[in-house]
Amino acid sequence: MKGYSDRLGEVQEYYFSKKLKEVQQLREAGKPIINMGIGSPDLPPDRRVTEALKRTADLPDAHGYQSYQGIPRLRKAMADFYARNYGVPLDPQSEILPLMGSKEGIMHVSMAFLNEGDEVLVPNPGYPTYTSVTRLLHAHPVYFDLLEGTQWEPDWEALENRDLSRVKLMWVNYPHMPTGAPGSKELFAKLLNFVRRNDILLVHDNPYSFILNEQPMSILELPEAKNHALELNSLSKTFNIPGWRVGMLAGRQDYLQAVLRVKSNMDSGMFLGIQEGAISALSLDKSWITSTNAIYKARKYLVLEMASMLGLQVAERGVGMFVWAKVPSGTKAIDLVDRLLYEKDIFITPGEIFGSGGAAYVRFSLCVDEQQIKEALNRLVKYD
Amino acid sequence: MKGYSDRLGEVQEYYFSKKLKEVQQLREAGKPIINMGIGSPDLPPDRRVTEALKRTADLPDAHGYQSYQGIPRLRKAMADFYARNYGVPLDPQSEILPLMGSKEGIMHVSMAFLNEGDEVLVPNPGYPTYTSVTRLLHAHPVYFDLLEGTQWEPDWEALENRDLSRVKLMWVNYPHMPTGAPGSKELFAKLLNFVRRNDILLVHDNPYSFILNEQPMSILELPEAKNHALELNSLSKTFNIPGWRVGMLAGRQDYLQAVLRVKSNMDSGMFLGIQEGAISALSLDKSWITSTNAIYKARKYLVLEMASMLGLQVAERGVGMFVWAKVPSGTKAIDLVDRLLYEKDIFITPGEIFGSGGAAYVRFSLCVDEQQIKEALNRLVKYD
């Protein structure tokens, strides 16, 4: 054979893919690893959600190929969820595209809008998949710094002084992963104004809006947003079903049609049982989210204690399912991570995997039960 | 925004995506459509398979992100299935990559091996996704004819006389869709010899080997095959779970690692419940496949009668879940399809969507219950 594609040289195996294998190997070697590295909700979904899945699995005709756009009731449930929680009206026929997880949506959107050589604005720090997908398509990630001093807003001055003529897409994500910055309507307005002036399509990735966050927002709430922005959303974090792979893309019909054209040529619709479970999840009332958040809140309290014991500094206003913590000057975050892993059997994520802007930070996941966090705390007490 | 990607101009919305919407609209308008168009098994999976899914759904810790490579027991079950049914030994650690359906594998493999401008040998007639994925990546499909006279083997003379210096991948698929040609070890040997001499990676797409086929084969049975070929397989057709999205890629470790590098950057592992259901399916004994085939056989008998009533010609040795039938000269296949759809409310697939080599044919799916096929026959009796 005549060799691999050049694009392979552009990406490494996804960080978590490699690192979790190492954590797994340590576990298999008998190490009592406490994994605070990945944001995979450990809490179960609501019973009504799994019951809907199971009920569907029992139907003889529930196992065939599904429509690329999902069943109409799923799109309707997604539209109702947007109307109820964000006050955003969406046409379930044309302004919602269900996805097998919002991660695949990053590829589909990129394939629908990017040519080789196009530039893409990617937040630093930010979710590494924006970069790797961009590179896989031989487009160029152009990083824009988020600044701790302004609650991780973009460095507007630097952004405005760039040549943006070749930039086609801009990725943003508030509540922001990994920093936990909540974002605001004012920030969304600034972002929309920026992309409108520069003829850029903004893609807002919004999976964290219901975790420890008082004011869930969609960028589509803002007037005219649909002309300049798409929004990815996900049921993974909100309803504790990351492994199910259910996400969605919301926005203007013509943009979504372009994405569907890509998607329908590379995958299929999702399992009907998962769609029915998703409908059930989207219909849960707010008390369900409130009770989940009560658990995250208790965990966060303990994680903040851990951070404090390690001499780390944490911003007050963080939301979402992570704690983002700055290491003291003189300490390298990556060394702290390795020390915790190899000496204390605790795995946390080094901030630098989210870009250079994260190099002085570490990220704790709240997807670990209280007992384990207490055990981690105990191990730190014995830290010398 | 600065426009869509050029690649969108390379593909249309996937044919079935559009056509099934039309069929759906006709149904909603009250038409009693009998859909013999799509190969989506209508029979339910085995009860043990759905029970495994349901049992897993009840576990509190079954809903998190899964490994990109699936759980070890799934890879083991896939390896056992290959050993038992094809006599092919595969290392479950390194030579099997579970996929969310083999369709996504077409994109992943193509992204791992193709650069812009590379050429890809695509069978005519053949599965349209080989073409659309190739085009989405700005590589060039180079069609090779399959010849009815040699049981849909490639036109070797034409192939050998081509300039193949820029060809990196070659797609083949036996039992072949849409023609039902079974393939043979001799053919596989010829194919391997051809790609070895021309430094091409062969990708064999093998989802139909257990449907009405006495001799399931894997191309990996042949000596040295792993050096020159990858094989896609799928549980969709064999176990009646197309909507679940479970497939796999088998082959050499280094090739699979390249594909994993792409895949891990664009999607996630599949739902644990689906993996457990798949393990259960792969462990079913042969009697399960035999009993499914008895049903397909009875249906095929009726469909052959339909074909005969329509004056169509069907090859004797066809296998798989379709009947491929030639229209009489003077009739256009596409006209026959539309006449059946609009006058008789019967939907069959025109062969030309599989390439110019299919233009004189239509394809009937066997995924329709006997009652419906009898009803279709009745409607034809009244055909004038």
PDB file of C-alpha atoms in Angstrom, chain A residues 1-9 11-14 16-17 21 38-45 47 50-51 53-54 57-58 60 63-65 68-69 100 103-104 107 110-116 129 132-133 136-138 164-168 198-201 236-237 240-245 254-255 257-258 260-262 264-271 274, chain B residues 1-9 11-14 16-17 21 38-45 47 50-51 53-54 57-58 60 63-65 68-69 100 103-104 107 110-116 129 132-133 136-138 164-168 198-201 236-237 240-245 254-255 257-258 260-262 264-271 274:
ATOM      1  CA  MET A   1       0.000   0.000   0.000  1.00  0.00           C
ATOM      2  CA  LYS A   2       1.108   3.527  -0.731  1.00  0.00           C
ATOM      3  CA  GLY A   3       1.140   4.925   2.805  1.00  0.00           C
ATOM      4  CA  TYR A   4      -1.152   6.709   5.198  1.00  0.00           C
ATOM      5  CA  SER A   5      -2.859  10.023   4.698  1.00  0.00           C
ATOM      6  CA  ASP A   6      -0.919  13.158   5.533  1.00  0.00           C
ATOM      7  CA  ARG A   7      -3.670  14.132   7.927  1.00  0.00           C
ATOM      8  CA  LEU A   8      -2.552  11.434  10.344  1.00  0.00           C
ATOM      9  CA  GLY A   9       0.585  13.437  10.928  1.00  0.00           C
ATOM     10  CA  VAL A  11      -3.131  14.518  15.088  1.00  0.00           C
ATOM     11  CA  GLN A  12      -2.148  12.254  17.851  1.00  0.00           C
ATOM     12  CA  GLU A  13      -4.376   9.627  19.293  1.00  0.00           C
ATOM     13  CA  TYR A  14      -6.853  11.611  21.366  1.00  0.00           C
ATOM     14  CA  PHE A  16      -7.931  10.650  26.826  1.00  0.00           C
ATOM     15  CA  SER A  17      -7.730   7.597  24.625  1.00  0.00           C
ATOM     16  CA  LYS A  21      -5.346   3.210  28.764  1.00  0.00           C
ATOM     17  CA  ILE A  38     -12.579  12.719  32.739  1.00  0.00           C
ATOM     18  CA  GLY A  39     -15.951  14.412  32.688  1.00  0.00           C
ATOM     19  CA  SER A  40     -18.052  11.307  32.314  1.00  0.00           C
ATOM     20  CA  PRO A  41     -21.032  11.543  34.659  1.00  0.00           C
ATOM     21  CA  ASP A  42     -20.899   8.597  37.035  1.00  0.00           C
ATOM     22  CA  LEU A  43     -24.435   9.121  38.295  1.00  0.00           C
ATOM     23  CA  PRO A  44     -27.100   6.984  36.635  1.00  0.00           C
ATOM     24  CA  PRO A  45     -29.760   8.425  34.380  1.00  0.00           C
ATOM     25  CA  ARG A  47     -35.154   5.437  35.808  1.00  0.00           C
ATOM     26  CA  THR A  50     -33.719   3.645  31.026  1.00  0.00           C
ATOM     27  CA  GLU A  51     -37.280   2.293  31.147  1.00  0.00           C
ATOM     28  CA  LEU A  53     -34.975   2.465  26.328  1.00  0.00           C
ATOM     29  CA  LYS A  54     -35.893  -0.978  27.641  1.00  0.00           C
ATOM     30  CA  ALA A  57     -35.864  -2.695  22.970  1.00  0.00           C
ATOM     31  CA  ASP A  58     -38.762  -5.084  23.510  1.00  0.00           C
ATOM     32  CA  PRO A  60     -39.998  -6.224  17.454  1.00  0.00           C
ATOM     33  CA  HIS A  63     -34.227  -2.365  15.533  1.00  0.00           C
ATOM     34  CA  GLY A  64     -34.129  -1.179  11.941  1.00  0.00           C
ATOM     35  CA  TYR A  65     -32.224   1.719  10.407  1.00  0.00           C
ATOM     36  CA  TYR A  68     -30.785  10.502   9.587  1.00  0.00           C
ATOM     37  CA  GLN A  69     -32.778  13.257  11.269  1.00  0.00           C
ATOM     38  CA  MET A 100     -24.824  10.696  17.826  1.00  0.00           C
ATOM     39  CA  LYS A 103     -18.499  15.416  19.376  1.00  0.00           C
ATOM     40  CA  GLU A 104     -19.324  13.984  15.964  1.00  0.00           C
ATOM     41  CA  MET A 107     -16.524  16.955  12.459  1.00  0.00           C
ATOM     42  CA  SER A 110     -16.293  21.359   9.954  1.00  0.00           C
ATOM     43  CA  MET A 111     -16.744  19.184   6.879  1.00  0.00           C
ATOM     44  CA  ALA A 112     -19.761  21.205   5.812  1.00  0.00           C
ATOM     45  CA  PHE A 113     -18.041  24.589   6.006  1.00  0.00           C
ATOM     46  CA  LEU A 114     -14.265  24.152   5.714  1.00  0.00           C
ATOM     47  CA  ASN A 115     -11.970  23.786   2.743  1.00  0.00           C
ATOM     48  CA  GLU A 116      -8.298  22.919   3.027  1.00  0.00           C
ATOM     49  CA  THR A 129     -11.219  18.229  19.509  1.00  0.00           C
ATOM     50  CA  SER A 132      -7.799  17.946  15.930  1.00  0.00           C
ATOM     51  CA  VAL A 133     -10.869  17.996  13.704  1.00  0.00           C
ATOM     52  CA  LEU A 136      -7.733  16.373  10.146  1.00  0.00           C
ATOM     53  CA  LEU A 137      -9.338  18.460   7.407  1.00  0.00           C
ATOM     54  CA  HIS A 138      -6.114  20.341   6.642  1.00  0.00           C
ATOM     55  CA  LEU A 164      -9.446  37.503   9.707  1.00  0.00           C
ATOM     56  CA  SER A 165     -10.062  37.367   5.987  1.00  0.00           C
ATOM     57  CA  ARG A 166      -9.481  33.612   5.781  1.00  0.00           C
ATOM     58  CA  VAL A 167     -11.317  32.673   8.963  1.00  0.00           C
ATOM     59  CA  LYS A 168     -14.532  30.773   8.278  1.00  0.00           C
ATOM     60  CA  ASN A 198     -15.996  39.529  10.008  1.00  0.00           C
ATOM     61  CA  ASP A 199     -18.280  37.227   8.062  1.00  0.00           C
ATOM     62  CA  ILE A 200     -17.499  34.222  10.281  1.00  0.00           C
ATOM     63  CA  LEU A 201     -19.830  31.424  11.335  1.00  0.00           C
ATOM     64  CA  SER A 236     -24.503  13.582  28.039  1.00  0.00           C
ATOM     65  CA  LYS A 237     -23.859  15.851  30.982  1.00  0.00           C
ATOM     66  CA  ASN A 240     -26.001  11.377  32.751  1.00  0.00           C
ATOM     67  CA  ILE A 241     -25.966   9.467  29.496  1.00  0.00           C
ATOM     68  CA  PRO A 242     -22.593  10.273  27.885  1.00  0.00           C
ATOM     69  CA  GLY A 243     -22.177   6.683  26.744  1.00  0.00           C
ATOM     70  CA  TRP A 244     -25.474   6.776  24.870  1.00  0.00           C
ATOM     71  CA  ARG A 245     -24.204   9.332  22.350  1.00  0.00           C
ATOM     72  CA  ASP A 254     -29.917  25.946   5.308  1.00  0.00           C
ATOM     73  CA  TYR A 255     -26.890  25.505   7.562  1.00  0.00           C
ATOM     74  CA  GLN A 257     -29.144  20.974   5.561  1.00  0.00           C
ATOM     75  CA  ALA A 258     -25.489  21.356   4.642  1.00  0.00           C
ATOM     76  CA  LEU A 260     -27.032  16.751   7.039  1.00  0.00           C
ATOM     77  CA  ARG A 261     -25.606  16.309   3.578  1.00  0.00           C
ATOM     78  CA  VAL A 262     -22.259  15.387   5.127  1.00  0.00           C
ATOM     79  CA  SER A 264     -26.057  11.258   5.784  1.00  0.00           C
ATOM     80  CA  ASN A 265     -23.080  10.165   3.704  1.00  0.00           C
ATOM     81  CA  MET A 266     -21.042   8.935   6.629  1.00  0.00           C
ATOM     82  CA  ASP A 267     -23.267   7.548   9.361  1.00  0.00           C
ATOM     83  CA  SER A 268     -26.841   6.520  10.067  1.00  0.00           C
ATOM     84  CA  GLY A 269     -29.635   7.460  12.430  1.00  0.00           C
ATOM     85  CA  MET A 270     -29.382   6.467  16.081  1.00  0.00           C
ATOM     86  CA  PHE A 271     -30.983   3.418  17.721  1.00  0.00           C
ATOM     87  CA  ILE A 274     -31.797   5.587  22.563  1.00  0.00           C
TER      88      ILE A 274
ATOM     89  CA  MET B   1     -20.293  33.555   6.820  1.00  0.00           C
ATOM     90  CA  LYS B   2     -17.955  32.857   3.948  1.00  0.00           C
ATOM     91  CA  GLY B   3     -19.790  29.962   2.319  1.00  0.00           C
ATOM     92  CA  TYR B   4     -19.940  26.217   2.488  1.00  0.00           C
ATOM     93  CA  SER B   5     -17.121  23.797   1.825  1.00  0.00           C
ATOM     94  CA  ASP B   6     -16.433  22.796  -1.751  1.00  0.00           C
ATOM     95  CA  ARG B   7     -16.907  19.172  -0.772  1.00  0.00           C
ATOM     96  CA  LEU B   8     -20.649  19.753  -0.431  1.00  0.00           C
ATOM     97  CA  GLY B   9     -20.773  20.189  -4.169  1.00  0.00           C
ATOM     98  CA  VAL B  11     -22.265  14.857  -2.878  1.00  0.00           C
ATOM     99  CA  GLN B  12     -25.977  14.896  -2.794  1.00  0.00           C
ATOM    100  CA  GLU B  13     -28.027  14.034   0.227  1.00  0.00           C
ATOM    101  CA  TYR B  14     -27.735  10.242   0.422  1.00  0.00           C
ATOM    102  CA  PHE B  16     -32.153   6.756   0.694  1.00  0.00           C
ATOM    103  CA  SER B  17     -32.322   9.803   2.911  1.00  0.00           C
ATOM    104  CA  LYS B  21     -38.719  10.932   2.947  1.00  0.00           C
ATOM    105  CA  ILE B  38     -34.096  -0.711   1.727  1.00  0.00           C
ATOM    106  CA  GLY B  39     -32.119  -3.570   3.252  1.00  0.00           C
ATOM    107  CA  SER B  40     -33.078  -2.956   6.832  1.00  0.00           C
ATOM    108  CA  PRO B  41     -33.896  -6.290   8.464  1.00  0.00           C
ATOM    109  CA  ASP B  42     -37.481  -6.153   9.685  1.00  0.00           C
ATOM    110  CA  LEU B  43     -37.147  -9.303  11.784  1.00  0.00           C
ATOM    111  CA  PRO B  44     -36.414  -8.754  15.466  1.00  0.00           C
ATOM    112  CA  PRO B  45     -33.099  -9.660  17.053  1.00  0.00           C
ATOM    113  CA  ARG B  47     -34.477 -12.190  22.695  1.00  0.00           C
ATOM    114  CA  THR B  50     -32.309  -7.473  23.710  1.00  0.00           C
ATOM    115  CA  GLU B  51     -32.212  -8.944  27.215  1.00  0.00           C
ATOM    116  CA  LEU B  53     -29.098  -4.688  26.357  1.00  0.00           C
ATOM    117  CA  LYS B  54     -31.870  -4.272  28.915  1.00  0.00           C
ATOM    118  CA  ALA B  57     -29.349  -0.484  30.928  1.00  0.00           C
ATOM    119  CA  ASP B  58     -30.392  -1.288  34.499  1.00  0.00           C
ATOM    120  CA  PRO B  60     -26.120   2.321  37.391  1.00  0.00           C
ATOM    121  CA  HIS B  63     -23.992   4.937  31.016  1.00  0.00           C
ATOM    122  CA  GLY B  64     -20.583   6.616  30.956  1.00  0.00           C
ATOM    123  CA  TYR B  65     -18.235   7.178  28.039  1.00  0.00           C
ATOM    124  CA  TYR B  68     -12.811   4.018  21.682  1.00  0.00           C
ATOM    125  CA  GLN B  69     -11.908   0.373  21.140  1.00  0.00           C
ATOM    126  CA  MET B 100     -20.577   2.341  15.345  1.00  0.00           C
ATOM    127  CA  LYS B 103     -20.716   2.665   7.318  1.00  0.00           C
ATOM    128  CA  GLU B 104     -18.746   5.040   9.545  1.00  0.00           C
ATOM    129  CA  MET B 107     -15.120   7.318   6.298  1.00  0.00           C
ATOM    130  CA  SER B 110     -10.679   6.741   3.900  1.00  0.00           C
ATOM    131  CA  MET B 111      -9.508   9.499   6.222  1.00  0.00           C
ATOM    132  CA  ALA B 112      -6.670   7.326   7.484  1.00  0.00           C
ATOM    133  CA  PHE B 113      -5.303   6.485   4.044  1.00  0.00           C
ATOM    134  CA  LEU B 114      -6.381   9.115   1.511  1.00  0.00           C
ATOM    135  CA  ASN B 115      -4.983  12.479   0.608  1.00  0.00           C
ATOM    136  CA  GLU B 116      -6.695  14.946  -1.698  1.00  0.00           C
ATOM    137  CA  THR B 129     -21.183   5.430   0.018  1.00  0.00           C
ATOM    138  CA  SER B 132     -19.577   9.818  -1.663  1.00  0.00           C
ATOM    139  CA  VAL B 133     -17.020   9.349   1.103  1.00  0.00           C
ATOM    140  CA  LEU B 136     -16.143  14.244   0.457  1.00  0.00           C
ATOM    141  CA  LEU B 137     -12.389  13.926   0.960  1.00  0.00           C
ATOM    142  CA  HIS B 138     -11.600  15.332  -2.493  1.00  0.00           C
ATOM    143  CA  LEU B 164      -2.865   2.585 -11.218  1.00  0.00           C
ATOM    144  CA  SER B 165       0.048   4.577  -9.905  1.00  0.00           C
ATOM    145  CA  ARG B 166      -2.166   7.006  -8.000  1.00  0.00           C
ATOM    146  CA  VAL B 167      -4.627   4.435  -6.662  1.00  0.00           C
ATOM    147  CA  LYS B 168      -4.341   3.938  -2.910  1.00  0.00           C
ATOM    148  CA  ASN B 198      -0.079  -2.529  -7.596  1.00  0.00           C
ATOM    149  CA  ASP B 199       0.662  -1.475  -4.031  1.00  0.00           C
ATOM    150  CA  ILE B 200      -2.993  -0.841  -3.224  1.00  0.00           C
ATOM    151  CA  LEU B 201      -4.803  -1.422   0.061  1.00  0.00           C
ATOM    152  CA  SER B 236     -26.719  -5.296  11.203  1.00  0.00           C
ATOM    153  CA  LYS B 237     -27.788  -7.899   8.696  1.00  0.00           C
ATOM    154  CA  ASN B 240     -31.169  -7.966  12.722  1.00  0.00           C
ATOM    155  CA  ILE B 241     -29.854  -4.931  14.548  1.00  0.00           C
ATOM    156  CA  PRO B 242     -29.075  -2.365  11.836  1.00  0.00           C
ATOM    157  CA  GLY B 243     -30.441   0.443  13.974  1.00  0.00           C
ATOM    158  CA  TRP B 244     -28.062  -0.389  16.813  1.00  0.00           C
ATOM    159  CA  ARG B 245     -25.000   0.604  14.787  1.00  0.00           C
ATOM    160  CA  ASP B 254      -0.681  -0.823  12.361  1.00  0.00           C
ATOM    161  CA  TYR B 255      -3.488  -0.190   9.868  1.00  0.00           C
ATOM    162  CA  GLN B 257      -4.019   2.057  14.799  1.00  0.00           C
ATOM    163  CA  ALA B 258      -4.117   4.587  11.974  1.00  0.00           C
ATOM    164  CA  LEU B 260      -8.226   4.575  15.506  1.00  0.00           C
ATOM    165  CA  ARG B 261      -6.256   7.783  15.415  1.00  0.00           C
ATOM    166  CA  VAL B 262      -8.891   9.278  13.125  1.00  0.00           C
ATOM    167  CA  SER B 264     -10.796   8.761  18.416  1.00  0.00           C
ATOM    168  CA  ASN B 265     -10.676  12.363  17.280  1.00  0.00           C
ATOM    169  CA  MET B 266     -14.191  12.412  15.891  1.00  0.00           C
ATOM    170  CA  ASP B 267     -16.463  10.122  17.857  1.00  0.00           C
ATOM    171  CA  SER B 268     -16.630   8.100  21.058  1.00  0.00           C
ATOM    172  CA  GLY B 269     -17.093   4.501  22.105  1.00  0.00           C
ATOM    173  CA  MET B 270     -20.509   2.895  21.790  1.00  0.00           C
ATOM    174  CA  PHE B 271     -23.119   2.500  24.534  1.00  0.00           C
ATOM    175  CA  ILE B 274     -25.272  -2.094  22.808  1.00  0.00           C
TER     176      ILE B 274
END
